[in-house]
Short mmCIF file of C-alpha atoms in Angstrom, two decimals:
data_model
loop_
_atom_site.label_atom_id
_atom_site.label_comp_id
_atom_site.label_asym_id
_atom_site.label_seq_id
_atom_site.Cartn_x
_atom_site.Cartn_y
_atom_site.Cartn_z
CA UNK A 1 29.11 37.97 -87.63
CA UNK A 2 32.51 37.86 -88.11
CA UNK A 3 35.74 40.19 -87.70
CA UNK A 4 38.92 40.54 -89.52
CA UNK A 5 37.42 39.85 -93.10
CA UNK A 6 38.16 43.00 -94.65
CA UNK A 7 39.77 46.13 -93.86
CA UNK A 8 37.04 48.32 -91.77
CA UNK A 9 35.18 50.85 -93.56
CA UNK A 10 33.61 54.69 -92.94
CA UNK A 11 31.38 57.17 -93.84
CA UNK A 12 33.33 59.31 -95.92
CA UNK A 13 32.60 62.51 -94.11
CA UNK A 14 34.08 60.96 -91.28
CA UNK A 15 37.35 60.34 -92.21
CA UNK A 16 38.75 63.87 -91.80
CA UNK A 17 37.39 66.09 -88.57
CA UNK A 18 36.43 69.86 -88.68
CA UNK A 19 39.50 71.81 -88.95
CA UNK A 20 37.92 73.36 -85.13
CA UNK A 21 38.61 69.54 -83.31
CA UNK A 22 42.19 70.58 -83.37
CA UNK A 23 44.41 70.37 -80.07
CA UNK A 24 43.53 73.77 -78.60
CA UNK A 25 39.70 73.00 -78.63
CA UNK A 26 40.19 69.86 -76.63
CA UNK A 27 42.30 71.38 -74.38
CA UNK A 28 39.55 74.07 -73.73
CA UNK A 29 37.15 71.07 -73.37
CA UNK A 30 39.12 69.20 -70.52
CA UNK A 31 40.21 71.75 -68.96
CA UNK A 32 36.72 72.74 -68.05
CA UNK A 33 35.78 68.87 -67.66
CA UNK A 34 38.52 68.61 -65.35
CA UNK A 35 38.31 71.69 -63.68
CA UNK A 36 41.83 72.83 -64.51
CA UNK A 37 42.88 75.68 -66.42
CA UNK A 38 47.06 74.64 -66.26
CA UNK A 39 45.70 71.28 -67.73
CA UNK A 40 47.79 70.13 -70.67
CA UNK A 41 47.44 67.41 -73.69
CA UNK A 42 50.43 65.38 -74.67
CA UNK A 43 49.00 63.61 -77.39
CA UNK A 44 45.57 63.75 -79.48
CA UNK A 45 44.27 61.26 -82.23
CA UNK A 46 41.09 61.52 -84.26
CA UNK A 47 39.32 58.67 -85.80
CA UNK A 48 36.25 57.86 -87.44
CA UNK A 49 33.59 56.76 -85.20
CA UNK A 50 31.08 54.68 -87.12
CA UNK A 51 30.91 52.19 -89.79
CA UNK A 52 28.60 52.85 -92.56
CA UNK A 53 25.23 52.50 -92.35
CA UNK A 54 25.25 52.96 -88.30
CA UNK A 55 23.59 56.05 -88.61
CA UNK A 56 22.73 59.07 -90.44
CA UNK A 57 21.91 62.22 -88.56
CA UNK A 58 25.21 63.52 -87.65
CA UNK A 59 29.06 62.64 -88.02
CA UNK A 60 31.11 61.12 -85.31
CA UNK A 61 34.59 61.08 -84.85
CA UNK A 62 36.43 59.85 -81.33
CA UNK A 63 39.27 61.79 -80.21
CA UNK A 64 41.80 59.53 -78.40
CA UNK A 65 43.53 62.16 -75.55
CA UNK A 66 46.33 61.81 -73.75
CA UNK A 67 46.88 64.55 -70.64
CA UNK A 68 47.97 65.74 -67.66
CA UNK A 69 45.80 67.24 -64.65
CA UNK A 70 47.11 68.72 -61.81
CA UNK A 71 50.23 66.14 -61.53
CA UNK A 72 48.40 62.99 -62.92
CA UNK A 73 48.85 61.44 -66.52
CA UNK A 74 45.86 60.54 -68.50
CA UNK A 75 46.56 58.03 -70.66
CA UNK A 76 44.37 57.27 -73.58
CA UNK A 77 41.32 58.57 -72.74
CA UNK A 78 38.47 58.14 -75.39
CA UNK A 79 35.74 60.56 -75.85
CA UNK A 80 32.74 60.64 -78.83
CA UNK A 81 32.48 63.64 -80.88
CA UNK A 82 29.35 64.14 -82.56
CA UNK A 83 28.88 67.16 -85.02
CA UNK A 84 26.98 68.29 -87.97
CA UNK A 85 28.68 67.32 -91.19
CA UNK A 86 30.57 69.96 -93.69
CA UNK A 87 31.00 68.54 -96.92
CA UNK A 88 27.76 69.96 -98.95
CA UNK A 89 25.24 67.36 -99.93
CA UNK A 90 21.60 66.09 -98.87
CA UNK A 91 22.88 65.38 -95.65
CA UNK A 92 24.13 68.78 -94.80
CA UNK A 93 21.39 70.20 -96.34
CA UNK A 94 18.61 67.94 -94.42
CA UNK A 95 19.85 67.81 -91.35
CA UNK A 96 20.28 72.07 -91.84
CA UNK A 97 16.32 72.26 -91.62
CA UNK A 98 15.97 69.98 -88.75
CA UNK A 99 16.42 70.89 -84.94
CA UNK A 100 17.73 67.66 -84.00
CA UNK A 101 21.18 68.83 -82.22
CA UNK A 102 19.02 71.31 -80.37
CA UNK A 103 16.64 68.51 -79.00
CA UNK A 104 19.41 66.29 -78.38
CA UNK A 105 21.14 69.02 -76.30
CA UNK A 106 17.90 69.66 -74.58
CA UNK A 107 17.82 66.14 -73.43
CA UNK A 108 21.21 65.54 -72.22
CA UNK A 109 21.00 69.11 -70.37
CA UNK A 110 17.50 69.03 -68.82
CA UNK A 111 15.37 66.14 -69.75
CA UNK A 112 17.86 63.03 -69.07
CA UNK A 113 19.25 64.73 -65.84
CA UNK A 114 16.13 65.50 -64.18
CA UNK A 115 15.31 62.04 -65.09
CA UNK A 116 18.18 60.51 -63.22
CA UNK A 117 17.28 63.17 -60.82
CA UNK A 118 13.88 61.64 -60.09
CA UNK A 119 15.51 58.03 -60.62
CA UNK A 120 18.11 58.43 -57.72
CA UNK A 121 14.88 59.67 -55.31
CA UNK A 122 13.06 56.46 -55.65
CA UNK A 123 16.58 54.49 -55.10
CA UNK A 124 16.98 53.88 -58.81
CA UNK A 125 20.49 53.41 -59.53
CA UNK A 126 20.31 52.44 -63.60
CA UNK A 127 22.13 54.92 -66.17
CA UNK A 128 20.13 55.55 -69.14
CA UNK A 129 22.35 57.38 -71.67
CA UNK A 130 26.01 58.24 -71.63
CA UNK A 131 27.76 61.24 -69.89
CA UNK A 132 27.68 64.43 -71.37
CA UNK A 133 31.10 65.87 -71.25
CA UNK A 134 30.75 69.09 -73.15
CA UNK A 135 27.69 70.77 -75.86
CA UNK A 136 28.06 74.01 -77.44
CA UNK A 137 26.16 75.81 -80.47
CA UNK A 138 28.55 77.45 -82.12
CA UNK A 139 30.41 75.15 -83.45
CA UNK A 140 27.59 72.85 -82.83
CA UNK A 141 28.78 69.90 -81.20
CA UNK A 142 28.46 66.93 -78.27
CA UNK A 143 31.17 65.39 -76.89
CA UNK A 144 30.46 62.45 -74.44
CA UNK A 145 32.43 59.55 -72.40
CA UNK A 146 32.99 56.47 -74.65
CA UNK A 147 31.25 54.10 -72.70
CA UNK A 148 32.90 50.80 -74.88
CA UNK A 149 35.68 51.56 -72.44
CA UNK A 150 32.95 49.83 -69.65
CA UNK A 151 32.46 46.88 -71.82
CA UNK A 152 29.61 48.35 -74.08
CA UNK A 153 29.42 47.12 -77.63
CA UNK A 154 27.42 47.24 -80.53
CA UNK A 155 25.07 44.94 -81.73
CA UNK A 156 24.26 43.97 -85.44
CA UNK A 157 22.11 41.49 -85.17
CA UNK A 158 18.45 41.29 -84.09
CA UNK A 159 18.00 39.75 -80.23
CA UNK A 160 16.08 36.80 -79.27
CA UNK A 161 12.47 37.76 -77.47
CA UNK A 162 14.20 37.14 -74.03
CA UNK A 163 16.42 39.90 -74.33
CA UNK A 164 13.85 41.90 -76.38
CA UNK A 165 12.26 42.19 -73.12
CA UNK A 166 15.30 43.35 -71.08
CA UNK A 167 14.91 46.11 -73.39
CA UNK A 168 11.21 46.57 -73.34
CA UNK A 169 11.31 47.16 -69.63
CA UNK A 170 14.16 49.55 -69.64
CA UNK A 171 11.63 51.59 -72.49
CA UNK A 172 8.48 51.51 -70.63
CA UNK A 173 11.01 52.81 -67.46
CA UNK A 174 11.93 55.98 -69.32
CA UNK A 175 7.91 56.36 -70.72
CA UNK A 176 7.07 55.97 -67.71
CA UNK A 177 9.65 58.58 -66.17
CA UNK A 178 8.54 61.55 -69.23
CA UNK A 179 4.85 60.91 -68.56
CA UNK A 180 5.04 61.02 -64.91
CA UNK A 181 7.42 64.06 -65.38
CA UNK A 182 4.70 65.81 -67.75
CA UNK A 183 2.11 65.18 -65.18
CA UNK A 184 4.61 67.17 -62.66
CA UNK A 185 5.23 70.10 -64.88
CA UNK A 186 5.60 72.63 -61.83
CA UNK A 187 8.50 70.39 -60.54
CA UNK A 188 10.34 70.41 -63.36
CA UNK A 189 9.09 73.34 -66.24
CA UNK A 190 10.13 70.91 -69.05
CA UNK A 191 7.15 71.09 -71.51
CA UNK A 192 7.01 67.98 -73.68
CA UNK A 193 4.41 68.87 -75.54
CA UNK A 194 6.70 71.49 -77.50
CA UNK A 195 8.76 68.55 -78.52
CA UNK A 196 7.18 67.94 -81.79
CA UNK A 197 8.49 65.63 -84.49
CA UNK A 198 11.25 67.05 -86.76
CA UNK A 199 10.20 66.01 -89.99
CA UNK A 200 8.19 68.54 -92.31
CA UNK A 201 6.57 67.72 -95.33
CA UNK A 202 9.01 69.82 -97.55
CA UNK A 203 11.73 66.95 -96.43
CA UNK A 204 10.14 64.37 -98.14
CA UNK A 205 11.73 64.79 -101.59
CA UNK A 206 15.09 64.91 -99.34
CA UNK A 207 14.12 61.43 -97.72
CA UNK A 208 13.39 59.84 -101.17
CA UNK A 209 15.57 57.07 -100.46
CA UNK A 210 14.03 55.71 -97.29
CA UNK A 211 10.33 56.29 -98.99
CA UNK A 212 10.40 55.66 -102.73
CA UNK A 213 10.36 51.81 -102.56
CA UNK A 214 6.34 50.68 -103.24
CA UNK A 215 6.57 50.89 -107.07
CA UNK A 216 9.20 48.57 -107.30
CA UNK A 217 8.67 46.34 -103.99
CA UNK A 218 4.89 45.37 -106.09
CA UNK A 219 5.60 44.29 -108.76
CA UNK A 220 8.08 41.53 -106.87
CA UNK A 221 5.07 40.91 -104.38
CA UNK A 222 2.83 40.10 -107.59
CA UNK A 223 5.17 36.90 -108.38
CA UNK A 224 4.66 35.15 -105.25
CA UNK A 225 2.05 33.35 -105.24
CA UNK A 226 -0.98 34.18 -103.04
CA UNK A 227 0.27 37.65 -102.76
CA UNK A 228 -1.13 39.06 -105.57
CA UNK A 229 -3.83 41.39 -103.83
CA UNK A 230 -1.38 42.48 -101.25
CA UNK A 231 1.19 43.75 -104.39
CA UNK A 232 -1.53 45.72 -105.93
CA UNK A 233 -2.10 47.17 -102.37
CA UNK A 234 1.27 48.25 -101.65
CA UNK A 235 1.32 49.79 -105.49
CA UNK A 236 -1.62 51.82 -104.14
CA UNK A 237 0.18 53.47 -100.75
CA UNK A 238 2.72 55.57 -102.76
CA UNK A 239 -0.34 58.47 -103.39
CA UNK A 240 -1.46 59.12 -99.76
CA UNK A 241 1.54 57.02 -97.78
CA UNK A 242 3.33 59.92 -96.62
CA UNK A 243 0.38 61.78 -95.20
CA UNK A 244 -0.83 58.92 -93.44
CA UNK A 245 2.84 57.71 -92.05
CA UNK A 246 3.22 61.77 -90.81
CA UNK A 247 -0.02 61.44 -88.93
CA UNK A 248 1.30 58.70 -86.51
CA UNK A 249 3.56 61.03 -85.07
CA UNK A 250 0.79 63.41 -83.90
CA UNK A 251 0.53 63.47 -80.18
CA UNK A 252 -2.78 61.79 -78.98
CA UNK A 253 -5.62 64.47 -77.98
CA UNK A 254 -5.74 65.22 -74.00
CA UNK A 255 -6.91 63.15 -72.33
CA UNK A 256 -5.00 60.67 -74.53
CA UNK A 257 -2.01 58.33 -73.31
CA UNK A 258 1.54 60.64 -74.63
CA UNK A 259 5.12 60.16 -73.39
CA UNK A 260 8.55 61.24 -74.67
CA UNK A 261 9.14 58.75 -77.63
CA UNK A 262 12.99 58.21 -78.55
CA UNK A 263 11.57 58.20 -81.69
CA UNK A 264 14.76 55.94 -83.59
CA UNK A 265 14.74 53.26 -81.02
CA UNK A 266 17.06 50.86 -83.33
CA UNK A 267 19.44 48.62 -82.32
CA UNK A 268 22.43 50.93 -83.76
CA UNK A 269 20.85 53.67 -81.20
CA UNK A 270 22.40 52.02 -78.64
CA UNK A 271 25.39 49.59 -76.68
CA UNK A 272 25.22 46.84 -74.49
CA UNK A 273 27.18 45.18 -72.06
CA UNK A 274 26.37 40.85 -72.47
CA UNK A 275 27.67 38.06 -70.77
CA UNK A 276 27.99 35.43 -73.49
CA UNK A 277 24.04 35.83 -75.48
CA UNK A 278 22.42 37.22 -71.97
CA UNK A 279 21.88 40.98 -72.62
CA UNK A 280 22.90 42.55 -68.94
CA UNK A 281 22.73 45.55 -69.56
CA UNK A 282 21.61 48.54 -71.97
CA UNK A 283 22.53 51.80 -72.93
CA UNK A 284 20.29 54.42 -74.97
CA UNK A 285 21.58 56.71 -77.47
CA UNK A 286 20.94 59.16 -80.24
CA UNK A 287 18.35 61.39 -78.57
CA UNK A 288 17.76 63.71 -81.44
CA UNK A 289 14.38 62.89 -82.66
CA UNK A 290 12.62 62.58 -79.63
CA UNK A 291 8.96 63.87 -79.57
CA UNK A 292 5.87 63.68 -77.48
CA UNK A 293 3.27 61.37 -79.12
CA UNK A 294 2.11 57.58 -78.61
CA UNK A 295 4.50 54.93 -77.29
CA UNK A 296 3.41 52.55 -80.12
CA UNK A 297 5.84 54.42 -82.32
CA UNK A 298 9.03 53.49 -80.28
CA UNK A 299 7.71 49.88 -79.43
CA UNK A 300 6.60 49.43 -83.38
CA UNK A 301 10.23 49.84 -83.90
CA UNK A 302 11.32 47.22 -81.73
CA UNK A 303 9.38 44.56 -83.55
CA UNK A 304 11.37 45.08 -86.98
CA UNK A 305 14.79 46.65 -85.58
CA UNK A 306 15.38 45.10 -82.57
CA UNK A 307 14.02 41.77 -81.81
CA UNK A 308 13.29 38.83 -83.82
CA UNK A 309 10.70 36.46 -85.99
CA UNK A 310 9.87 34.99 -82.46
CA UNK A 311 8.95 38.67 -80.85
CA UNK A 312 6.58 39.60 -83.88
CA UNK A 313 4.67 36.65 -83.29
CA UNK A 314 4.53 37.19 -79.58
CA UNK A 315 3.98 40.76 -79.91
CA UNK A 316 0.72 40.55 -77.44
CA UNK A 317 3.10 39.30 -75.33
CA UNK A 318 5.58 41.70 -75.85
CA UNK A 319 2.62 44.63 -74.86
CA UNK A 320 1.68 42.84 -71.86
CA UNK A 321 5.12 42.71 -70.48
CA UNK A 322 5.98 46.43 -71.89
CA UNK A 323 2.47 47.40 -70.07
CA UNK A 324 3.65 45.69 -66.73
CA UNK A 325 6.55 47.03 -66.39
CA UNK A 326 5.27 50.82 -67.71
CA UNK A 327 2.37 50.54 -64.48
CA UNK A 328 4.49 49.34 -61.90
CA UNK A 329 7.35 51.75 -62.79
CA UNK A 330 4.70 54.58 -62.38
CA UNK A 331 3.38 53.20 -59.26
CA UNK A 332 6.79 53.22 -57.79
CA UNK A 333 6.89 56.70 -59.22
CA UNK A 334 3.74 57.86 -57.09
CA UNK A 335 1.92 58.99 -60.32
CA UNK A 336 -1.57 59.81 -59.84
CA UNK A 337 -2.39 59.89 -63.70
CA UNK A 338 -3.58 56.07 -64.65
CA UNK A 339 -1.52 54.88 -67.54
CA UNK A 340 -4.02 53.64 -70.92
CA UNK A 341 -5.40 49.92 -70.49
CA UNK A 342 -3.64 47.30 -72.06
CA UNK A 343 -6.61 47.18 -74.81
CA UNK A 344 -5.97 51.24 -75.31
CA UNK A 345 -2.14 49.90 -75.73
CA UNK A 346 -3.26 47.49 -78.24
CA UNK A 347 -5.62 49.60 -80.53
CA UNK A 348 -2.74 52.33 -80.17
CA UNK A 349 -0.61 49.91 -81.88
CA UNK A 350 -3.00 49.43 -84.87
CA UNK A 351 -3.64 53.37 -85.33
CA UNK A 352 -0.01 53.70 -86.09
CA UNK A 353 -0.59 50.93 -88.25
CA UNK A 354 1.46 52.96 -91.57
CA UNK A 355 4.38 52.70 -89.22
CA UNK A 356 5.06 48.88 -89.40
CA UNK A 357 4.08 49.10 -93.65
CA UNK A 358 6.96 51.69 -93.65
CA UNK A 359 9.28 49.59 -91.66
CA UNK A 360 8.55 46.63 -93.39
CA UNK A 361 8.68 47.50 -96.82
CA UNK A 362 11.14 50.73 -96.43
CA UNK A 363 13.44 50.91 -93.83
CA UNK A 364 13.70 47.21 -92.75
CA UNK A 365 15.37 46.29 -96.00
CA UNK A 366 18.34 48.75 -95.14
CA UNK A 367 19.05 46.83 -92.25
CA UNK A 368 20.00 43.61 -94.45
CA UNK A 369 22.45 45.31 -96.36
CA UNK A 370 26.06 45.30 -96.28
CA UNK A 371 27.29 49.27 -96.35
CA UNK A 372 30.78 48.16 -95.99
CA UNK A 373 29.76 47.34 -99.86
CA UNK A 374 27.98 50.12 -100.81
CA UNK A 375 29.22 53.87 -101.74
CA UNK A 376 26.94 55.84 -99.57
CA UNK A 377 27.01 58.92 -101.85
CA UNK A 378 24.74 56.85 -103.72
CA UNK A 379 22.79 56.52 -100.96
CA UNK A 380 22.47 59.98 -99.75
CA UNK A 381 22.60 61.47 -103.72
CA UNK A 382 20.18 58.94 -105.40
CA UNK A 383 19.83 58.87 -109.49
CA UNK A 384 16.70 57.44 -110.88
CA UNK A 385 18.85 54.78 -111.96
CA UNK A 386 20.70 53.40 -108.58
CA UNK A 387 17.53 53.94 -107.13
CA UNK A 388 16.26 51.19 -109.11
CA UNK A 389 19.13 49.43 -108.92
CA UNK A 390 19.56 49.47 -105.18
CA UNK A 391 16.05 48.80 -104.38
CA UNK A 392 15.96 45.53 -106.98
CA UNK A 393 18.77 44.23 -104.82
CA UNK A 394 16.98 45.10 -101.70
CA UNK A 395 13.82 43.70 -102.35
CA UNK A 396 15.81 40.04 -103.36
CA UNK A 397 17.82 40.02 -100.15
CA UNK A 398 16.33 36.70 -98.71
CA UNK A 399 15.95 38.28 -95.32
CA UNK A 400 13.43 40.94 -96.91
CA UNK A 401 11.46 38.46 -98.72
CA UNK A 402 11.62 36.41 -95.74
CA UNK A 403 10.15 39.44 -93.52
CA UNK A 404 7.99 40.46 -95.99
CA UNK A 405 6.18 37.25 -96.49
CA UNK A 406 5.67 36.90 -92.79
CA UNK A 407 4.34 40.19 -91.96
CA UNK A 408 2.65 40.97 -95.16
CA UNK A 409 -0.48 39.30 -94.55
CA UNK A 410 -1.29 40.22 -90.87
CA UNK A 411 -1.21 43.76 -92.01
CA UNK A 412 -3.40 43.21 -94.99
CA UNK A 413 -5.66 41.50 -92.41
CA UNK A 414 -6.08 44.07 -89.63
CA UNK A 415 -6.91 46.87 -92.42
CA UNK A 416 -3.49 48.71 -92.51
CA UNK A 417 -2.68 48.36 -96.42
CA UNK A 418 -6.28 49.85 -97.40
#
């Protein structure tokens, strides 16, 4: 990818900040940060935080301070705000019915810091997440250390299966960490089985966009050729879809294999430091939809949104190394609880088999588009109409069809599009 071709873009809701990230607020904020209640800011800027398309559940804004602390100058310190948005529309009004600030807070308050907690005692140095400066409810917002300012970047396009892996490991780490931590509930009264997914079935009309794709995705199918049973298939999900695609985020029964899924474990959901195309390290964020339930959700996600061609087909591969890495982490943990076999892994991954038809065919195509190009009101306020128009041009993006064609068949294969 390149820079510099056209002017940068935003989410339009995140041009102008709440009226309440104003100068006195983030004086209250880093004054308590810094301990200092004589602590004063000599200069504050606000800017947008995201491009388009980055994510959805929230707005972000940093705030670029400038202050002084008990006789040293700050200069240019960057912090991320993240806040609910204001301007009415399906986004205010989804994210209204879900409780994903209050699970995010949870996790930066208790869950993440008991983790690094129990990290530290086994000589475990890695940071998972970024700092949590400040929270509070009311107004709700998170503010957090800008971590870019350490060398972390974003990354927009898919990794090679090498440093797929780097990534795999550092996931089966924190499974490993929430499941051992569940099996220790007197040590640390976090109870993971309240997390429970966010979504409710009354959201679904809300989520239209990310769902409503079958009835025009077969009808393209049916022209290639060879895939004509497969379209009619997909033209058949849109009655029960839903249902089926809401039970892979049940928790498995006791005695079954659960852990704390992220539960949007995208590339855009997080920053990395590289040294040329060697990943060194990682960085997790957006913690607001984790929920207790199997860990094939969070590594299904990592073969369409995070690694490459090459790590689908080496996705046995992939669950070996991902199941390594998960049993010697809780070894080194001291877990008594035995962690699933890697068959149990493997027959996990084809129960959430609805999972990889919705990435494929729903979700996948929004990562090949270009949202610097698009007016994301339509995306978030749909008409019939730009429905159908934005989901023709998805479904002839060459990187779709590409997918599509490659992953098409193994599913119909295995069962998953009956």
């Amino acid at each position: 990818m390149t820079e510099n071709q056209e002017p940068m873009q935003y989410n339009k809701d995140e041009v102008t900040p709440p009226s309440f990230l104003n100068h006195d607020f983030f004086v209250m904020v880093l004054s308590k940060a810094e301990n200092d209640k004589d602590l004063t800011i000599t200069e504050l800027e606000m800017k947008p935080g995201t491009k388009p398309g980055d994510h959805f559940a929230s707005i972000m804004f940093k705030a670029i301070v400038s202050y002084k602390t008990r006789g040293t100058e700050v200069l240019g310190r960057s912090l991320v705000v993240k806040t609910v948005p204001i301007e009415e529309g399906l986004k205010k009004d989804f994210l209204t019915e879900m409780p994903i600030f209050t699970r995010e807070t949870d996790m930066y308050t208790k869950v993440l810091p008991e983790m690094k907690r129990i990290m530290e005692s086994i000589g475990d140095d890695e940071e998972l997440a970024p700092r949590l400066i400040y929270h509070s409810s009311d107004p709700v917002v998170l503010i957090f250390e800008d971590i870019s300012k350490f060398g972390y970047e974003m990354q927009y396009d898919f990794y090679n299966f090498e440093n797929t892996m780097k990534i795999v490991k550092k996931l089966a780490k924190y499974h490993a960490l929430s499941f051992f931590m569940n099996d220790n509930k007197y040590g640390n009264k976090i109870d993971f089985t309240e997390y429970k997914h966010v979504m409710k079935d009354e959201m679904i009309e809300q989520m239209k966009v990310f769902f409503d794709g079958f009835r025009y995705l077969k009808d393209d199918i049916k022209t290639w050729p060879g895939y004509e049973e497969i379209g009619e298939k997909i033209g058949a999900l849109e009655k029960t879809f839903t249902k089926n695609l809401f039970k892979v985020y049940e928790p498995n029964p006791e005695p079954g294999f659960n852990v704390l899924c992220h539960g949007d474990f995208h590339i855009r959901n997080m920053m990395f430091i590289k040294n040329k195309d060697d990943l060194e390290k990682t960085m997790f964020l957006d913690f607001q939809i984790c929920f207790w339930g199997s860990p094939a959700v969070d590594l299904i996600y990592i073969l369409y949104s995070i690694g490459d061609t090459d790590t689908r087909k080496r996705r046995g591969e992939m669950l070996r190394i991902y199941h390594e890495a998960l049993t010697e982490y809780l070894n080194r943990l001291g877990c008594l609880k035995k962690p699933p076999s890697l068959l149990q892994l493997n027959i996990e991954m084809l129960q959430r088999g609805p999972m990889e038809v919705f990435w494929s065919t729903c979700i996948f195509p929004f990562f090949c588009m270009d949202f610097s190009k698009v007016d994301m009101e339509t995306v978030f306020t749909p008409s019939e109409d730009n429905m159908l128009e934005m989901r023709k041009a998805m479904y002839k993006n060459q990187r779709t069809v590409n997918l599509l064609k490659e992953v098409l068949p193994d599913l119909l294969y295995k069962g998953i599009l009956d």
